[in-house]
mmCIF file of C-alpha atoms and ligand atoms in Angstrom:
data_model
loop_
_atom_site.group_PDB
_atom_site.id
_atom_site.type_symbol
_atom_site.label_atom_id
_atom_site.label_comp_id
_atom_site.label_asym_id
_atom_site.label_seq_id
_atom_site.Cartn_x
_atom_site.Cartn_y
_atom_site.Cartn_z
ATOM 1 C CA MET A 723 7.081 11.764 25.627
ATOM 2 C CA PRO A 724 4.209 13.559 22.951
ATOM 3 C CA SER A 725 1.531 11.688 21.581
ATOM 4 C CA ALA A 726 0.189 11.277 18.374
ATOM 5 C CA PHE A 727 -3.194 9.700 17.258
ATOM 6 C CA ILE A 728 -2.880 8.431 13.593
ATOM 7 C CA GLY A 729 -5.811 7.974 11.125
ATOM 8 C CA ILE A 730 -4.791 4.585 9.246
ATOM 9 C CA GLY A 731 -7.026 3.628 5.866
ATOM 10 C CA SER A 732 -7.384 1.275 3.048
ATOM 11 C CA ASN A 733 -9.375 1.086 -0.219
ATOM 12 C CA LEU A 734 -7.237 -1.236 -1.914
ATOM 13 C CA GLY A 735 -5.615 -4.654 -2.604
ATOM 14 C CA ASP A 736 -5.960 -6.963 0.987
ATOM 15 C CA ARG A 737 -6.998 -3.502 2.854
ATOM 16 C CA ILE A 738 -6.549 -5.314 6.597
ATOM 17 C CA ARG A 739 -2.949 -6.285 5.905
ATOM 18 C CA ASN A 740 -2.616 -3.209 4.475
ATOM 19 C CA CYS A 741 -3.543 -1.709 7.715
ATOM 20 C CA ARG A 742 -1.577 -3.957 9.794
ATOM 21 C CA ASN A 743 1.597 -3.571 7.957
ATOM 22 C CA ALA A 744 1.213 -0.290 8.619
ATOM 23 C CA ILE A 745 0.628 -0.397 12.034
ATOM 24 C CA HIS A 746 4.275 -3.129 11.681
ATOM 25 C CA ALA A 747 5.752 -0.270 10.312
ATOM 26 C CA ILE A 748 5.074 2.724 12.307
ATOM 27 C CA LYS A 749 6.517 0.642 15.342
ATOM 28 C CA ASP A 750 9.981 1.296 14.383
ATOM 29 C CA ILE A 751 9.611 4.941 14.627
ATOM 30 C CA ALA A 752 6.794 5.549 17.454
ATOM 31 C CA GLY A 753 5.793 3.114 20.452
ATOM 32 C CA ILE A 754 2.231 2.686 19.832
ATOM 33 C CA LYS A 755 0.314 2.742 23.067
ATOM 34 C CA SER A 756 -3.598 1.947 21.506
ATOM 35 C CA VAL A 757 -4.908 0.210 18.423
ATOM 36 C CA SER A 758 -8.568 0.399 17.519
ATOM 37 C CA SER A 759 -10.956 -1.899 16.161
ATOM 38 C CA MET A 760 -10.805 -2.281 11.885
ATOM 39 C CA TYR A 761 -14.116 -0.763 11.246
ATOM 40 C CA GLU A 762 -15.333 -1.350 6.984
ATOM 41 C CA THR A 763 -16.723 2.176 5.946
ATOM 42 C CA GLU A 764 -18.422 3.726 3.720
ATOM 43 C CA PRO A 765 -16.178 6.330 1.390
ATOM 44 C CA VAL A 766 -16.565 9.826 1.930
ATOM 45 C CA GLY A 767 -16.266 12.260 -0.200
ATOM 46 C CA ILE A 768 -15.471 10.480 -3.539
ATOM 47 C CA GLU A 769 -18.696 7.779 -3.405
ATOM 48 C CA ASP A 770 -17.804 5.439 -6.437
ATOM 49 C CA GLN A 771 -15.207 3.787 -5.117
ATOM 50 C CA PRO A 772 -14.238 0.717 -2.892
ATOM 51 C CA GLU A 773 -15.411 0.500 1.010
ATOM 52 C CA PHE A 774 -12.508 1.615 3.237
ATOM 53 C CA ILE A 775 -10.987 -0.302 5.595
ATOM 54 C CA ASN A 776 -9.509 2.374 9.202
ATOM 55 C CA CYS A 777 -8.604 2.357 12.143
ATOM 56 C CA VAL A 778 -6.944 4.671 14.757
ATOM 57 C CA ILE A 779 -3.696 4.285 16.572
ATOM 58 C CA ARG A 780 -2.334 6.137 19.779
ATOM 59 C CA ILE A 781 1.457 6.127 19.691
ATOM 60 C CA GLU A 782 4.298 8.296 21.575
ATOM 61 C CA THR A 783 6.874 9.375 19.601
ATOM 62 C CA ASN A 784 9.641 12.144 19.988
ATOM 63 C CA LEU A 785 9.294 13.255 16.565
ATOM 64 C CA THR A 786 8.216 16.578 15.187
ATOM 65 C CA PRO A 787 5.650 16.984 13.937
ATOM 66 C CA THR A 788 6.764 17.658 10.796
ATOM 67 C CA ASP A 789 9.309 14.682 11.177
ATOM 68 C CA LEU A 790 6.478 12.495 11.718
ATOM 69 C CA LEU A 791 4.677 13.244 8.728
ATOM 70 C CA THR A 792 7.888 12.741 6.872
ATOM 71 C CA LYS A 793 7.996 9.472 8.500
ATOM 72 C CA LEU A 794 4.468 8.688 7.355
ATOM 73 C CA LEU A 795 4.537 9.430 3.659
ATOM 74 C CA GLY A 796 7.701 6.907 3.579
ATOM 75 C CA ILE A 797 5.401 4.165 4.735
ATOM 76 C CA GLU A 798 2.931 4.729 2.573
ATOM 77 C CA GLU A 799 5.326 5.217 0.201
ATOM 78 C CA ASP A 800 7.403 1.612 1.173
ATOM 79 C CA LEU A 801 3.736 0.096 1.202
ATOM 80 C CA GLY A 802 3.215 0.951 -2.481
ATOM 81 C CA ARG A 803 0.749 3.919 -2.125
ATOM 82 C CA ALA A 804 0.770 5.734 -5.162
ATOM 83 C CA ARG A 805 -0.792 9.446 -5.886
ATOM 84 C CA SER A 806 -3.213 9.943 -8.373
ATOM 85 C CA VAL A 807 -6.227 11.560 -7.804
ATOM 86 C CA ILE A 808 -7.382 13.481 -4.747
ATOM 87 C CA GLY A 809 -9.417 11.982 -2.268
ATOM 88 C CA GLY A 810 -9.550 8.743 -4.584
ATOM 89 C CA PRO A 811 -8.710 4.675 -3.718
ATOM 90 C CA ARG A 812 -5.088 4.123 -2.162
ATOM 91 C CA ILE A 813 -3.600 0.782 -0.688
ATOM 92 C CA ILE A 814 -2.232 3.025 2.180
ATOM 93 C CA ASP A 815 -3.543 6.811 4.036
ATOM 94 C CA LEU A 816 -1.568 7.517 7.663
ATOM 95 C CA ASP A 817 -2.949 11.235 8.837
ATOM 96 C CA ILE A 818 -2.315 12.824 11.757
ATOM 97 C CA LEU A 819 -5.272 13.439 13.058
ATOM 98 C CA PHE A 820 -3.584 15.167 16.535
ATOM 99 C CA TYR A 821 -0.596 15.977 17.923
ATOM 100 C CA GLU A 822 -0.754 16.569 21.685
ATOM 101 C CA ASP A 823 -2.766 19.571 21.940
ATOM 102 C CA ARG A 824 -0.806 21.500 19.605
ATOM 103 C CA VAL A 825 -2.813 23.445 16.753
ATOM 104 C CA LEU A 826 -0.628 24.478 13.787
ATOM 105 C CA GLU A 827 -0.144 24.467 9.928
ATOM 106 C CA TYR A 828 2.657 24.635 8.478
ATOM 107 C CA GLY A 829 2.597 24.763 4.880
ATOM 108 C CA ASN A 830 0.332 20.475 3.908
ATOM 109 C CA LEU A 831 0.416 19.715 7.390
ATOM 110 C CA ILE A 832 -2.591 20.748 9.027
ATOM 111 C CA ILE A 833 -3.167 19.736 13.115
ATOM 112 C CA PRO A 834 -5.826 18.846 14.327
ATOM 113 C CA HIS A 835 -6.474 17.391 10.734
ATOM 114 C CA PRO A 836 -9.363 19.570 9.297
ATOM 115 C CA ARG A 837 -11.497 16.820 8.765
ATOM 116 C CA ALA A 838 -11.354 14.909 11.670
ATOM 117 C CA HIS A 839 -14.588 15.664 13.364
ATOM 118 C CA LEU A 840 -16.762 15.524 10.685
ATOM 119 C CA ARG A 841 -16.018 12.104 9.961
ATOM 120 C CA ARG A 842 -17.649 8.944 11.444
ATOM 121 C CA PHE A 843 -14.436 6.571 10.145
ATOM 122 C CA VAL A 844 -11.950 9.432 12.061
ATOM 123 C CA LEU A 845 -14.776 9.467 15.064
ATOM 124 C CA GLU A 846 -16.115 6.082 15.611
ATOM 125 C CA PRO A 847 -12.629 4.645 16.019
ATOM 126 C CA LEU A 848 -10.995 7.528 18.098
ATOM 127 C CA ASN A 849 -13.940 6.955 20.512
ATOM 128 C CA GLU A 850 -13.472 3.769 21.111
ATOM 129 C CA ILE A 851 -9.453 4.400 22.242
ATOM 130 C CA ASP A 852 -9.634 8.005 23.773
ATOM 131 C CA PRO A 853 -13.372 9.086 23.774
ATOM 132 C CA ASN A 854 -12.483 11.521 26.515
ATOM 133 C CA LEU A 855 -9.762 13.320 23.769
ATOM 134 C CA VAL A 856 -10.935 16.972 23.525
ATOM 135 C CA HIS A 857 -10.223 18.689 20.234
ATOM 136 C CA PRO A 858 -8.067 21.717 20.665
ATOM 137 C CA ARG A 859 -9.350 23.547 18.170
ATOM 138 C CA LEU A 860 -13.082 23.084 19.205
ATOM 139 C CA ASN A 861 -13.103 22.150 22.773
ATOM 140 C CA ALA A 862 -14.638 19.089 22.640
ATOM 141 C CA SER A 863 -14.548 15.815 23.531
ATOM 142 C CA VAL A 864 -14.702 13.246 21.254
ATOM 143 C CA SER A 865 -17.701 11.566 22.375
ATOM 144 C CA LYS A 866 -19.590 14.405 22.001
ATOM 145 C CA LEU A 867 -18.337 15.270 18.205
ATOM 146 C CA LEU A 868 -19.556 11.619 17.655
ATOM 147 C CA ASN A 869 -22.529 12.611 19.270
ATOM 148 C CA GLU A 870 -23.390 15.354 17.294
ATOM 149 C CA LEU A 871 -22.336 14.423 14.241
ATOM 150 C CA GLU A 872 -23.751 14.841 10.928
ATOM 151 C CA ASP A 873 -22.347 11.847 9.152
ATOM 152 C CA GLU A 874 -24.401 9.308 8.611
ATOM 153 C CA LYS A 875 -21.831 7.200 5.991
ATOM 154 C CA ILE A 876 -22.109 3.494 7.176
ATOM 155 C CA VAL A 877 -18.986 2.404 9.942
ATOM 156 C CA LYS A 878 -19.050 -0.619 10.810
ATOM 157 C CA LYS A 879 -16.668 -2.953 13.609
ATOM 158 C CA ILE A 880 -15.218 -5.688 11.580
ATOM 159 C CA GLY A 881 -13.167 -6.831 14.946
ATOM 160 C CA GLU A 882 -10.876 -5.923 17.837
ATOM 161 C CA PHE A 883 -7.584 -5.241 16.983
ATOM 162 C CA SER A 884 -5.698 -7.915 19.043
ATOM 163 C CA THR A 885 -7.399 -10.207 15.593
ATOM 164 C CA TYR A 886 -5.824 -8.335 13.570
ATOM 165 C CA TYR A 887 -2.595 -6.692 15.022
HETATM 166 N N1 PH2 B 2323 -10.340 8.928 3.214
HETATM 167 C C1 PH2 B 2323 -10.230 9.798 2.286
HETATM 168 C C2 PH2 B 2323 -11.752 10.105 1.143
HETATM 169 N N2 PH2 B 2323 -12.839 9.776 1.757
HETATM 170 N N3 PH2 B 2323 -13.512 7.770 3.247
HETATM 171 C C3 PH2 B 2323 -13.499 6.526 4.230
HETATM 172 N N4 PH2 B 2323 -13.672 5.856 4.312
HETATM 173 N N5 PH2 B 2323 -11.892 6.495 4.755
HETATM 174 C C4 PH2 B 2323 -10.744 6.845 4.243
HETATM 175 O O1 PH2 B 2323 -10.209 7.564 5.094
HETATM 176 C C5 PH2 B 2323 -11.091 8.537 3.619
HETATM 177 C C6 PH2 B 2323 -12.291 8.152 2.375
HETATM 178 C C7 PH2 B 2323 -9.274 11.067 2.734
HETATM 179 O O2 PH2 B 2323 -8.065 10.692 2.413
HETATM 180 MG MG1 MG B 2324 -6.919 11.082 4.234
HETATM 181 MG MG1 MG B 2325 -3.537 11.140 3.664
#
């Protein structure tokens, strides 16, 4: 069954609960194969907003990339996400980071996620669950991308996944 990686983030309300609720909701649409620890992370982009909780999961699903995106947007909505400022504070954000080794662009769906390789808050949790995963557009492993990363934003592991899942 196809494998995909999802980046999960929250910086409003009970951030850990929001991430955990998202994982539970994703369990209804896909098989959850791994879950990283939760990380508390400095905001990237708009810096004047609360710190995020981020984690990454690996799922297996027969949903196509576009159907998976639709389902994830539905879960974001169910968890109360309102879309206002782009890149601003959010209750929950669910991004498809990788889908198999596919490289695609369908309108607003770009896989691999166009900024995944630039962000410590993505690469640290990803490196925890699959350091050998190869970025199919850059042809480099997650561990290599992390080693060469310039993003110096603070990313702090706050607990093992088992505590939160
Ligand atoms: N998401 C953003 C913008 N900035 N910063 C952190 N630390 N974590 C995020 O998930 C995040 C962000 C837009 O999706
Ligand atoms: Mg995002
Ligand atoms: Mg998003």
